[in-house]
XYZ file of C-alpha atoms in Angstrom:
781
model
C 0.382 0.329 0.310
C 1.475 3.457 -1.069
C 1.754 5.788 1.683
C 0.013 9.144 0.583
C -1.299 11.932 2.065
C -2.638 14.904 0.387
C -3.644 18.483 1.560
C -6.477 19.724 1.109
C -6.059 22.747 -1.152
C -9.841 25.315 -0.916
C -9.199 26.513 -4.559
C -9.181 22.730 -6.209
C -12.268 22.674 -8.129
C -13.593 18.119 -7.245
C -11.385 19.065 -4.085
C -13.179 22.055 -2.496
C -16.768 20.318 -3.020
C -15.317 17.069 -0.034
C -17.706 16.513 2.992
C -14.505 16.694 6.027
C -17.655 15.312 8.550
C -15.975 14.488 12.001
C -18.157 11.094 12.193
C -18.657 10.381 16.650
C -21.636 8.777 15.669
C -19.761 5.368 14.995
C -18.693 5.541 18.570
C -20.902 4.792 19.934
C -22.525 2.660 17.960
C -19.658 0.722 18.475
C -20.124 0.890 22.297
C -23.909 0.481 22.111
C -23.126 -3.035 19.857
C -20.927 -3.885 22.241
C -21.976 -3.154 25.239
C -25.731 -5.067 24.268
C -22.931 -8.158 23.828
C -21.305 -7.791 26.024
C -25.137 -7.354 28.258
C -25.942 -10.865 26.505
C -23.134 -12.642 27.241
C -23.740 -11.671 31.168
C -27.236 -12.517 31.021
C -26.219 -16.118 29.242
C -23.477 -16.826 32.069
C -25.302 -16.376 34.597
C -28.143 -18.354 33.430
C -26.473 -21.058 32.082
C -23.211 -21.932 33.455
C -24.035 -20.281 36.989
C -26.647 -22.821 36.871
C -26.808 -25.813 38.917
C -27.425 -28.582 37.507
C -27.567 -31.152 40.921
C -30.347 -32.865 41.600
C -32.509 -31.028 44.569
C -32.332 -34.869 47.444
C -28.489 -35.518 46.347
C -26.911 -35.382 49.073
C -25.413 -32.316 50.950
C -23.313 -31.302 53.484
C -24.451 -30.891 56.733
C -23.569 -27.892 57.645
C -24.619 -26.986 62.262
C -28.241 -25.721 62.800
C -27.603 -23.326 66.260
C -29.031 -20.912 65.233
C -32.595 -22.456 63.875
C -35.174 -22.004 65.678
C -36.579 -24.633 68.116
C -40.051 -24.755 66.842
C -39.085 -23.667 63.192
C -37.416 -26.838 62.826
C -39.789 -29.180 64.966
C -43.684 -27.054 62.997
C -44.730 -27.055 60.205
C -43.158 -26.730 56.091
C -44.181 -23.502 55.528
C -42.808 -20.716 56.831
C -43.116 -17.548 57.636
C -40.462 -16.641 58.495
C -40.922 -13.498 59.780
C -43.640 -13.585 62.887
C -41.301 -16.693 62.911
C -44.782 -19.045 62.633
C -45.662 -22.070 60.158
C -48.606 -24.433 59.638
C -49.156 -27.883 57.708
C -52.174 -28.845 55.311
C -55.453 -30.500 57.165
C -55.504 -34.143 58.334
C -55.704 -36.423 55.054
C -55.074 -33.660 52.554
C -51.889 -33.846 50.712
C -50.930 -30.877 48.625
C -48.873 -32.042 45.538
C -45.645 -29.688 44.416
C -43.677 -30.474 41.280
C -40.251 -28.431 41.435
C -37.532 -27.573 38.505
C -39.763 -26.661 35.368
C -41.606 -26.031 32.795
C -39.600 -28.255 30.377
C -41.825 -28.867 27.169
C -41.255 -32.314 26.528
C -42.325 -33.150 30.870
C -44.252 -30.997 32.212
C -47.255 -31.186 29.488
C -47.147 -34.444 29.916
C -47.979 -33.988 33.874
C -50.296 -31.750 33.743
C -52.535 -33.549 31.293
C -52.263 -37.004 34.067
C -52.996 -33.800 36.343
C -56.283 -33.158 33.868
C -57.834 -36.107 33.574
C -57.699 -37.886 37.132
C -59.210 -33.710 38.251
C -56.328 -32.287 40.412
C -54.614 -29.523 40.941
C -51.595 -28.918 42.365
C -49.211 -26.539 42.976
C -45.547 -26.045 40.648
C -41.786 -24.806 41.807
C -40.311 -23.056 38.662
C -37.321 -22.397 38.079
C -36.371 -18.696 35.767
C -35.312 -19.556 34.148
C -36.691 -22.442 31.996
C -40.386 -20.080 32.053
C -37.596 -17.723 30.171
C -37.535 -20.718 28.272
C -41.101 -22.055 28.210
C -43.896 -18.888 28.931
C -46.533 -21.098 27.312
C -45.905 -23.615 29.075
C -45.649 -21.609 32.365
C -49.084 -19.942 31.351
C -50.520 -22.972 30.836
C -49.984 -24.171 34.726
C -51.232 -20.823 35.363
C -55.020 -21.113 33.529
C -55.540 -25.027 34.327
C -56.097 -23.984 38.203
C -52.388 -24.293 39.641
C -50.603 -22.234 41.631
C -46.824 -21.380 40.148
C -44.375 -20.859 43.439
C -40.596 -19.912 42.031
C -37.833 -22.482 43.012
C -34.628 -19.802 42.298
C -33.824 -18.413 39.125
C -30.244 -20.550 38.096
C -31.802 -23.380 40.872
C -28.617 -22.437 43.129
C -28.298 -23.656 46.877
C -29.410 -20.177 48.949
C -28.085 -21.064 51.447
C -24.580 -20.761 50.569
C -25.285 -17.721 48.071
C -24.473 -14.244 49.458
C -27.362 -12.105 50.191
C -27.027 -10.348 46.955
C -27.713 -12.589 45.162
C -30.128 -13.889 47.291
C -32.938 -10.735 46.360
C -31.396 -11.068 42.724
C -32.453 -15.136 42.634
C -35.847 -14.189 44.331
C -36.471 -10.840 42.066
C -35.749 -11.764 39.336
C -37.624 -15.706 39.191
C -40.579 -13.678 40.456
C -40.751 -10.778 38.072
C -40.040 -13.935 34.846
C -43.686 -15.696 36.619
C -45.231 -12.369 36.101
C -43.796 -11.707 32.995
C -45.045 -14.753 31.265
C -47.632 -15.760 33.273
C -49.255 -11.971 34.759
C -49.642 -13.160 38.465
C -46.755 -13.094 41.248
C -46.930 -15.308 43.870
C -45.028 -15.404 47.576
C -44.919 -19.108 47.235
C -40.457 -20.198 47.290
C -39.221 -23.517 47.897
C -36.023 -22.759 48.362
C -33.083 -24.971 45.443
C -31.944 -28.407 47.849
C -34.468 -28.385 50.343
C -36.361 -31.121 52.118
C -37.762 -30.638 55.735
C -37.808 -28.078 58.638
C -35.690 -30.882 60.634
C -32.779 -30.433 57.977
C -31.933 -26.421 58.461
C -28.696 -25.564 58.913
C -28.478 -22.483 60.057
C -27.364 -21.056 56.146
C -30.738 -22.386 55.172
C -32.302 -20.605 57.926
C -30.809 -16.392 56.951
C -31.366 -17.385 53.297
C -34.758 -17.860 54.919
C -34.784 -14.670 56.739
C -33.809 -12.901 54.383
C -37.225 -14.226 52.251
C -39.046 -13.577 55.223
C -38.465 -10.007 54.780
C -38.478 -10.136 50.955
C -42.453 -10.436 51.457
C -41.536 -15.039 50.986
C -43.058 -17.418 52.701
C -40.960 -20.649 52.611
C -42.207 -23.944 51.470
C -40.218 -27.149 52.096
C -41.995 -30.874 52.171
C -42.269 -33.656 54.123
C -42.194 -36.936 51.961
C -39.904 -37.398 48.963
C -40.877 -39.118 46.778
C -37.249 -39.607 45.223
C -38.492 -39.377 42.271
C -35.214 -37.329 40.578
C -33.271 -40.993 41.780
C -35.186 -42.442 39.248
C -35.517 -46.167 41.062
C -38.716 -47.307 38.699
C -42.084 -46.808 39.213
C -43.118 -48.854 41.960
C -40.516 -47.361 44.441
C -41.956 -43.538 43.301
C -45.486 -44.277 44.152
C -44.520 -46.262 48.215
C -42.006 -43.233 49.001
C -45.230 -40.877 47.861
C -48.200 -43.041 50.150
C -48.667 -41.125 53.386
C -48.405 -43.481 56.556
C -51.178 -42.245 58.350
C -53.887 -39.120 57.614
C -52.065 -36.800 58.233
C -51.705 -33.891 55.823
C -48.461 -33.112 53.384
C -46.322 -31.416 50.910
C -45.378 -34.026 48.794
C -42.447 -33.662 46.297
C -41.863 -34.420 42.321
C -40.556 -32.994 39.812
C -41.194 -32.192 36.306
C -37.863 -30.996 35.061
C -34.173 -31.941 35.307
C -33.886 -35.418 32.828
C -35.878 -38.082 31.963
C -39.208 -38.123 33.892
C -41.241 -41.068 32.502
C -40.721 -42.800 36.064
C -42.906 -39.607 37.798
C -45.880 -39.720 35.003
C -45.729 -43.327 35.015
C -46.458 -43.288 39.175
C -49.056 -40.662 38.945
C -51.142 -41.987 36.486
C -50.692 -44.672 38.891
C -50.880 -42.673 42.524
C -53.480 -40.170 42.488
C -56.660 -42.844 41.970
C -55.228 -45.092 44.642
C -54.420 -42.185 47.265
C -58.321 -40.815 46.269
C -59.646 -44.167 47.821
C -57.867 -43.979 50.627
C -60.306 -40.645 51.884
C -57.055 -38.624 50.864
C -57.501 -35.323 48.263
C -55.297 -32.862 46.701
C -54.870 -29.521 45.994
C -51.974 -27.029 46.380
C -49.633 -25.529 48.852
C -52.091 -21.588 49.307
C -55.352 -23.438 50.149
C -54.053 -27.379 51.625
C -52.266 -24.082 54.893
C -55.186 -21.949 54.156
C -53.848 -18.696 52.834
C -55.785 -16.400 51.332
C -53.055 -14.540 48.635
C -51.453 -17.487 47.726
C -51.146 -15.526 43.725
C -52.109 -12.659 43.053
C -52.648 -10.818 39.142
C -49.486 -9.267 38.750
C -48.892 -5.457 38.074
C -48.540 -3.468 34.938
C -45.462 -2.522 35.443
C -44.080 -6.008 36.980
C -45.286 -7.422 33.778
C -44.325 -5.694 31.762
C -40.289 -5.869 33.379
C -41.003 -9.540 32.890
C -41.373 -9.521 29.498
C -38.309 -7.246 29.115
C -37.055 -9.972 30.938
C -37.970 -12.733 28.902
C -37.368 -10.565 26.012
C -33.869 -10.288 26.747
C -32.466 -13.849 27.947
C -33.804 -15.041 25.266
C -32.199 -12.076 22.880
C -29.358 -13.245 24.067
C -30.122 -16.926 23.508
C -29.912 -16.099 20.011
C -27.317 -13.500 20.308
C -25.311 -16.286 21.418
C -26.210 -18.951 18.952
C -25.707 -16.273 16.636
C -22.312 -15.583 17.525
C -21.861 -19.117 18.372
C -21.979 -20.541 13.705
C -20.546 -16.499 13.166
C -17.219 -17.274 15.591
C -16.589 -20.983 14.390
C -17.600 -19.863 10.352
C -15.044 -17.290 11.287
C -12.260 -20.265 12.940
C -12.795 -22.929 10.040
C -12.638 -19.682 7.401
C -9.400 -18.501 8.600
C -8.257 -21.707 9.192
C -8.216 -23.151 5.505
C -6.609 -18.858 5.061
C -3.833 -20.033 6.484
C -3.728 -23.759 5.156
C -3.834 -21.778 1.673
C -1.702 -19.256 1.774
C 1.107 -21.499 3.376
C 0.924 -23.429 0.847
C 0.625 -21.232 -2.623
C 3.942 -19.634 -0.402
C 5.170 -23.098 -1.201
C 4.063 -22.899 -5.137
C 4.959 -19.984 -5.675
C 8.890 -19.934 -4.153
C 8.716 -23.596 -6.866
C 7.172 -21.231 -9.670
C 9.597 -18.360 -8.877
C 12.726 -20.579 -9.856
C 11.551 -19.986 -13.251
C 13.526 -17.620 -14.980
C 9.969 -15.074 -16.674
C 12.047 -15.411 -20.600
C 14.899 -13.277 -21.853
C 16.943 -11.001 -18.652
C 15.664 -7.619 -19.344
C 18.279 -5.435 -19.790
C 16.183 -2.121 -20.840
C 17.149 1.382 -19.148
C 13.744 1.976 -16.281
C 12.771 5.903 -15.053
C 12.250 5.838 -11.578
C 9.474 7.983 -10.764
C 10.333 9.854 -7.465
C 6.910 11.821 -5.892
C 7.607 14.119 -2.762
C 5.800 16.287 -1.054
C 7.916 18.511 2.231
C 10.376 14.615 1.901
C 13.765 16.698 3.030
C 13.986 14.503 6.050
C 15.137 10.628 3.707
C 14.854 12.636 -0.763
C 18.991 12.189 -0.908
C 18.905 8.529 0.985
C 15.855 7.995 -1.348
C 17.984 9.581 -4.551
C 20.964 8.074 -4.316
C 19.867 4.980 -3.332
C 18.622 4.818 -7.016
C 21.673 5.735 -8.690
C 22.732 3.204 -7.324
C 21.674 0.271 -8.730
C 23.207 -1.880 -11.236
C 20.725 -1.759 -14.469
C 20.360 1.848 -16.021
C 17.817 4.576 -14.624
C 16.876 8.091 -15.149
C 15.530 9.271 -12.078
C 12.136 12.112 -11.832
C 12.639 13.324 -8.930
C 8.077 14.985 -8.775
C 8.275 17.913 -5.798
C 4.960 18.281 -5.865
C 4.904 22.105 -4.208
C 7.387 21.772 -1.602
C 7.969 23.442 1.688
C 10.421 22.585 3.421
C 12.989 22.575 0.267
C 13.149 19.245 -1.452
C 13.844 20.285 -4.623
C 15.961 22.390 -3.563
C 18.175 19.476 -1.665
C 18.260 17.275 -4.657
C 18.739 20.063 -7.123
C 22.440 20.760 -4.813
C 23.736 17.478 -5.300
C 23.799 17.838 -8.605
C 23.642 14.159 -9.287
C 23.608 13.511 -12.875
C 20.642 11.476 -14.046
C 18.648 13.128 -11.607
C 15.785 15.375 -13.008
C 12.896 17.651 -10.340
C 10.358 18.883 -12.189
C 8.384 21.671 -10.391
C 4.957 21.858 -9.559
C 2.392 23.471 -7.497
C 0.574 21.233 -4.710
C -2.463 19.240 -6.774
C -1.554 15.239 -4.837
C 0.470 12.381 -5.393
C -1.611 11.324 -8.003
C -0.299 14.546 -10.412
C 2.979 14.107 -9.229
C 2.944 11.019 -10.632
C 1.219 11.705 -13.408
C 3.351 13.869 -14.293
C 6.428 12.257 -14.272
C 5.142 9.149 -16.228
C 4.534 12.303 -18.410
C 7.874 13.170 -17.959
C 9.840 9.839 -18.576
C 11.563 8.746 -21.146
C 11.207 4.966 -20.368
C 8.828 2.355 -21.453
C 9.418 0.761 -18.282
C 8.591 2.531 -14.899
C 9.520 2.006 -11.688
C 7.037 4.147 -8.953
C 8.693 5.112 -5.200
C 8.128 6.878 -2.663
C 10.227 9.947 -1.498
C 10.882 7.946 2.597
C 11.853 4.487 0.166
C 15.087 2.970 -0.200
C 16.012 0.776 -2.845
C 18.925 -1.659 -3.037
C 21.491 -1.560 -5.232
C 19.116 -5.210 -7.232
C 15.952 -4.305 -7.215
C 15.467 -2.022 -10.447
C 16.952 -4.640 -12.198
C 14.817 -7.950 -9.998
C 11.713 -5.690 -10.959
C 11.006 -5.406 -14.512
C 12.491 -9.249 -14.955
C 9.025 -9.883 -14.927
C 8.173 -8.107 -18.097
C 9.801 -9.806 -20.072
C 6.688 -12.020 -19.654
C 4.307 -10.000 -22.759
C 1.372 -10.048 -20.381
C 2.132 -8.510 -17.203
C 1.879 -4.858 -16.985
C 2.775 -4.121 -13.539
C 5.222 -5.806 -10.306
C 4.932 -5.288 -6.213
C 8.305 -5.375 -5.312
C 8.882 -6.826 -1.977
C 9.034 -3.320 0.500
C 10.928 -3.836 4.251
C 9.925 -1.656 6.727
C 12.920 -0.273 8.147
C 12.667 1.361 11.373
C 11.820 -2.151 13.323
C 13.604 -0.906 16.787
C 11.124 -0.344 18.728
C 7.710 -2.211 19.769
C 5.558 -0.386 17.140
C 8.473 -1.374 14.576
C 8.793 -5.050 14.882
C 4.900 -5.308 15.293
C 4.927 -3.935 11.759
C 7.173 -5.424 10.129
C 6.224 -8.341 11.471
C 2.764 -7.363 9.874
C 4.999 -7.114 6.072
C 6.191 -9.936 6.110
C 3.641 -12.195 7.455
C 0.321 -10.066 5.902
C 0.766 -9.018 2.996
C 3.807 -10.022 1.325
C 2.914 -14.265 2.474
C -0.566 -13.073 0.700
C 1.321 -11.423 -2.144
C 2.182 -14.750 -3.074
C -1.220 -15.620 -2.671
C -2.720 -12.978 -5.440
C 0.451 -14.156 -7.874
C -0.567 -18.215 -8.291
C -4.523 -16.692 -8.331
C -3.540 -14.160 -10.704
C -5.967 -11.686 -9.255
C -3.146 -9.019 -7.001
C -5.152 -5.947 -5.493
C -2.165 -3.142 -5.201
C 1.052 -2.242 -6.417
C 2.547 -1.208 -3.029
C 3.659 2.679 -3.721
C 7.292 1.425 -2.079
C 7.985 0.071 -4.293
C 6.714 -0.829 -8.351
C 7.210 -0.778 -11.895
C 4.874 -0.828 -14.554
C 4.711 -1.477 -18.065
C 4.071 2.239 -19.417
C 1.935 0.704 -21.802
C -0.382 -0.021 -19.372
C 0.233 3.067 -17.693
C -1.423 5.154 -20.563
C -4.394 2.787 -21.549
C -5.991 2.639 -17.830
C -5.534 6.516 -17.909
C -2.566 7.024 -15.640
C -2.772 7.055 -11.864
C -6.322 7.960 -10.916
C -7.584 10.514 -7.634
C -11.036 9.708 -6.669
C -9.342 7.193 -3.961
C -7.366 7.974 -1.330
C -5.318 4.662 -2.240
C -4.650 5.736 -5.520
C -1.949 2.183 -6.280
C -4.724 0.075 -5.220
C -7.638 1.834 -7.961
C -4.693 2.001 -10.246
C -4.248 -2.393 -9.691
C -7.275 -3.089 -10.379
C -7.221 -1.174 -13.150
C -4.497 -2.376 -14.436
C -6.056 -5.824 -13.967
C -9.562 -4.968 -14.903
C -8.242 -3.778 -18.816
C -6.338 -6.891 -19.563
C -2.903 -7.007 -17.887
C -1.350 -9.976 -15.253
C 0.595 -8.199 -11.752
C 2.758 -10.251 -10.630
C 4.616 -9.902 -7.736
C 8.875 -10.012 -6.981
C 9.885 -10.938 -3.960
C 13.690 -9.901 -4.630
C 12.926 -6.665 -5.415
C 13.407 -5.293 -1.980
C 13.066 -1.858 -0.200
C 13.114 -0.268 2.731
C 10.612 2.352 3.969
C 9.991 4.365 7.519
C 7.250 2.840 8.559
C 5.238 5.063 11.493
C 6.464 5.600 14.732
C 3.618 5.555 16.901
C 0.395 4.955 16.669
C -1.787 8.411 16.103
C 0.908 8.481 13.205
C 0.479 4.103 12.305
C -4.089 4.864 12.742
C -4.110 7.939 9.589
C -2.115 5.483 7.938
C -4.188 2.829 8.323
C -7.101 4.043 8.655
C -6.613 6.281 5.228
C -5.513 2.997 3.646
C -8.343 1.207 4.462
C -10.614 3.576 4.229
C -8.768 4.199 0.299
C -8.772 0.409 -0.476
C -13.125 -0.376 0.070
C -13.746 3.252 -1.987
C -11.769 1.168 -4.708
C -13.551 -2.269 -3.523
C -16.494 -0.490 -4.806
C -15.368 1.769 -7.287
C -14.357 -2.132 -9.382
C -17.258 -3.616 -8.081
C -18.562 -4.648 -12.032
C -14.683 -7.049 -12.066
C -17.242 -9.371 -10.226
C -19.066 -9.681 -13.125
C -16.415 -9.799 -16.425
C -14.491 -12.338 -17.607
C -10.792 -13.391 -17.648
C -7.953 -11.525 -15.628
C -10.469 -8.507 -14.453
C -12.936 -11.736 -13.128
C -10.118 -13.336 -11.553
C -9.619 -9.659 -9.907
C -13.046 -10.252 -8.671
C -14.082 -13.443 -7.572
C -10.761 -14.322 -6.159
C -9.782 -10.969 -4.761
C -12.145 -8.580 -3.808
C -13.983 -11.807 -2.386
C -10.899 -12.305 -0.515
C -10.302 -8.823 0.413
C -14.118 -7.778 2.072
C -13.646 -11.872 3.367
C -10.236 -10.827 5.486
C -9.629 -7.233 5.385
C -13.259 -5.978 5.707
C -16.110 -8.861 7.552
C -13.188 -10.886 9.695
C -12.238 -7.665 11.437
C -15.643 -6.261 12.116
C -15.895 -10.370 13.839
C -13.121 -9.269 15.699
C -14.321 -7.395 18.566
C -16.625 -10.569 19.407
C -13.686 -13.009 19.564
C -12.421 -10.764 21.898
C -15.251 -10.362 24.210
C -16.257 -14.066 24.169
C -12.571 -14.582 25.143
C -13.545 -13.351 28.066
C -16.687 -14.371 28.316
C -15.339 -18.158 28.164
C -12.122 -17.584 30.385
C -15.871 -16.103 33.562
C -18.553 -18.051 32.866
C -16.813 -21.219 30.606
C -13.417 -23.182 30.754
C -10.803 -21.742 31.381
C -8.404 -23.573 30.185
C -10.168 -24.949 27.511
C -10.002 -21.177 26.485
C -6.097 -20.659 27.167
C -6.219 -22.914 24.971
C -7.449 -22.675 21.820
C -5.935 -18.641 22.100
C -2.882 -20.736 22.207
C -3.574 -22.850 19.348
C -3.901 -19.913 17.980
C -1.134 -18.192 18.226
C 0.935 -20.770 16.929
C -0.688 -21.510 14.414
C -0.091 -17.110 14.501
C 4.457 -17.648 15.423
C 4.384 -20.218 11.896
C 2.963 -18.511 9.482
C 5.599 -15.444 11.066
C 8.561 -18.080 11.283
C 7.528 -19.861 7.684
C 7.699 -17.005 6.168
C 10.016 -15.353 7.534
C 12.364 -18.305 6.103
C 10.794 -16.521 2.748
C 11.464 -13.723 2.863
C 15.625 -14.002 4.941
C 14.802 -12.468 8.220
C 15.599 -12.831 10.955
C 12.331 -14.560 13.165
C 13.621 -12.306 16.405
C 10.905 -10.476 16.607
C 8.168 -13.286 16.356
C 8.853 -13.072 20.599
C 6.749 -10.297 20.474
C 3.225 -11.884 19.156
C 2.077 -12.676 21.753
C 1.727 -9.033 22.978
C 1.328 -7.960 19.768
C -2.687 -10.046 19.280
C -3.368 -7.237 22.804
C -2.574 -4.280 21.792
C -2.108 -4.161 17.623
C -4.157 -6.755 16.500
C -7.643 -4.551 18.325
C -6.105 -1.247 16.740
C -6.129 -2.584 12.904
C -9.162 -3.777 13.465
C -10.651 -0.635 14.984
C -9.351 1.059 11.982
C -11.095 -1.383 9.836
C -15.016 -0.465 12.043
C -14.154 3.713 11.229
C -13.459 2.769 7.899
C -16.198 1.332 6.845
C -19.006 3.542 8.998
C -16.999 6.536 8.341
C -18.225 4.709 4.405
C -21.546 3.799 4.881
C -22.084 7.145 6.086
C -20.645 8.551 3.394
C -17.766 10.995 4.145
C -15.262 12.068 2.189
C -12.438 11.241 4.393
C -9.692 14.434 4.969
C -6.351 13.846 3.623
C -3.689 13.588 5.701
C -0.536 14.621 7.233
C 2.635 12.686 8.227
C 5.364 13.266 9.804
C 9.213 11.698 9.012
C 12.204 10.274 10.765
C 15.270 10.812 9.051
C 16.005 7.226 9.479
C 16.463 5.987 6.508
C 20.503 6.105 5.165
C 21.563 4.508 1.582
C 21.599 0.784 1.209
C 25.558 -1.088 0.792
C 25.904 -3.228 -1.521
C 25.177 -6.143 0.237
C 22.933 -9.245 -0.323
C 21.828 -9.543 2.958
C 19.251 -6.996 4.242
C 20.120 -7.013 7.541
C 23.056 -5.010 6.612
C 20.856 -1.749 5.296
C 18.930 -0.344 8.040
C 22.773 -0.572 9.634
C 25.027 0.601 6.753
C 26.660 4.769 7.460
C 24.689 7.521 6.219
C 27.089 9.494 3.315
C 27.668 13.081 3.646
C 30.196 16.090 2.423
C 33.151 15.360 0.865
C 33.975 11.306 1.579
C 29.875 10.988 0.743
C 30.484 12.734 -3.067
C 33.526 10.544 -3.108
C 32.092 6.791 -2.246
C 28.810 8.041 -5.455
C 31.104 8.797 -7.812
C 31.463 5.950 -9.933
C 28.072 4.885 -9.250
C 26.137 7.859 -10.135
C 28.554 7.795 -12.644
C 28.131 4.362 -14.667
C 24.722 5.742 -14.023
C 23.942 7.998 -15.723
C 25.809 6.475 -18.521
C 24.137 3.911 -18.881
C 20.462 6.474 -19.300
C 18.908 8.080 -22.117
C 19.503 11.851 -22.782
C 17.247 13.049 -21.577
C 15.494 17.378 -21.447
C 16.549 18.435 -17.930
C 12.653 19.757 -16.762
C 10.243 19.477 -18.541
C 7.768 22.390 -20.154
C 5.768 21.701 -17.120
C 8.380 21.761 -14.426
C 9.801 25.185 -17.195
C 6.141 26.552 -15.170
C 6.141 25.232 -13.023
C 9.369 27.450 -12.456
C 7.243 30.896 -12.161
C 6.500 29.250 -8.754
C 10.236 30.510 -7.594
C 9.825 33.359 -4.397
C 6.886 30.825 -3.316
C 10.033 28.382 -2.047
C 10.927 28.966 1.840
C 14.543 30.877 2.271
C 15.908 27.766 4.822
C 15.278 24.725 4.107
C 15.640 21.999 7.564
C 18.895 20.576 7.467
C 18.749 17.260 5.853
C 18.188 14.177 7.417
C 16.132 16.666 10.829
C 12.313 14.998 10.907
C 9.751 17.452 8.927
C 6.179 16.164 7.939
C 4.716 15.488 5.408
C 0.873 15.163 3.507
C 1.884 11.266 2.342
C 2.231 8.489 4.026
């Protein structure tokens, strides 16, 4: 991707109408979406993974019971803790109760048995299951049964904190109110049994529930159907000894309840024949208001809670499918990139044809590039291939053109023009070039001595219209530099090998790219309708039928942003410009030939892996936190480690292909926590900017003066450590290279007509340009 920034010129026609609208609503929307997703996952985590599925009658550790009043321990099963009173059913009365429902399979069958036998019962329901099956909860009430509370997540209230007890009771009550339109004071704490089994912790929960207006309903008779002991055993356990009133415990959920259904079919007629009557708990203990109509506010709040719970179920389901799909696609991409890279290496061992030896015009568009222009120009003159160098100064204010002219290097021309942007500067250079092969290079980039020769060799094939070189980060000292270095080698270069193999290269980077002049003229030169003119140009060439290839041996060194702010601006423009180019060339999807390859391969790949997957990245991060809190942390860490291992293996392979030392890969885990988030936020802002129809303004890019003229070495390690030439020593050391390059270059005029015209603005240049090598600013990056 090229590194350009355009300064707005208020008098320049079309660009004077560009809307420079700062977007803020997209961050508000993103924040809202992330918070909504987080809330949904928290709700899911609480209701699904804080749910205690242990059977009610399962053995529990018995704690001390010193604080339980004797009258409560020996009293009736219905407890009013606030008044310290208890009550029980009258003789020959059985209050039949069912816990843990409603269940979509077993609750309807139990209701059918009760209806056939004319029996009304009490159903102590779990809040989350009421939310899942609101119609069943309504049926319970409509058929004359009483409904009670059994906790929101079936947690042990005795061991829960006071705040969670209140939450469990309140959310269960709201869910029942929303589903059925009634409220109830009846509460059966999960894992409770008889009064004599109350512990100090249980009693504390009963007291708190009483203070909040609830009556605790315990049991006197347990069918033990939760153990599935067989139909006859359940009937025996549920049959009272004597004629005393009973509160009988059974279950309509929590597993296979077929034995319970079968036992009820026989138990109810038998007990009726034995003289027992069945009634709900409220009637059995003469409670006048066991169930009351819910208030409007409670009913609406309950409906909202049920909606939230069901929506969170849907969101989690959708997110799970998306994450599985994204993971599978990412894995397939890794395999495809790896296979493509291996094939690309073998393919590039074959020559393109006869060696290309014809001279090359190198175009260097420059705006305020005084910090690195000398190193860039001298590196080009050091090429082992005949070149002419054309520096197009786009109205610099830091003396860039003066600096190049003062060097008085043979074979170097300077063209001055009023500030018009990088595309205009490139088109000026194309018009002034005398060669049929053109190399375009940014003013903050230095070439290795063989880079020009290497990058033009593919032009031996007549179909090749453009060649992408291998851009490398020179300022890779800090963490940010290392991360960008990794991204260039692992991300950009591996992808370019895949694009080359698939004949759908979407971008020839402005830092190091070569073009056939004929191809450029056929597509009308460099367009300024997008902010990614290099991507736009490359896609136009593909659509015109030209082949665009990658030559990894053509290495150039470029300055990367040294701060997060500068990086944000650069990548924001890259991403936004790429979206513009993709939209502009969307017609390639329906075309044939080379254009169709770009559309159905390149554009789809960009859409999937540079737009859609980054948009899912916040979901992945939120879901990872959800997994660490509510799921198995070891499993989540194992998945993340596997992903990181895959990244590391790809990194090692990419570094090996590029001849780089793997040392920087130690920072890969840190890159996942900082750099990756920055990149997906860039994509999000770019997408929202594009959707909103706003135009991104051109921004200025800092230059750091970290470039050095490369020495003659084939290894990339020598470049960053090459000394900066200066003064008489510099001139002497480069005399031989400059003279050889000038002798090989064709005779050309020193200035084009446009350059001569631009010299009429001589008085507008600053008189004291900054010292060479000092940091400056450029509007290209």
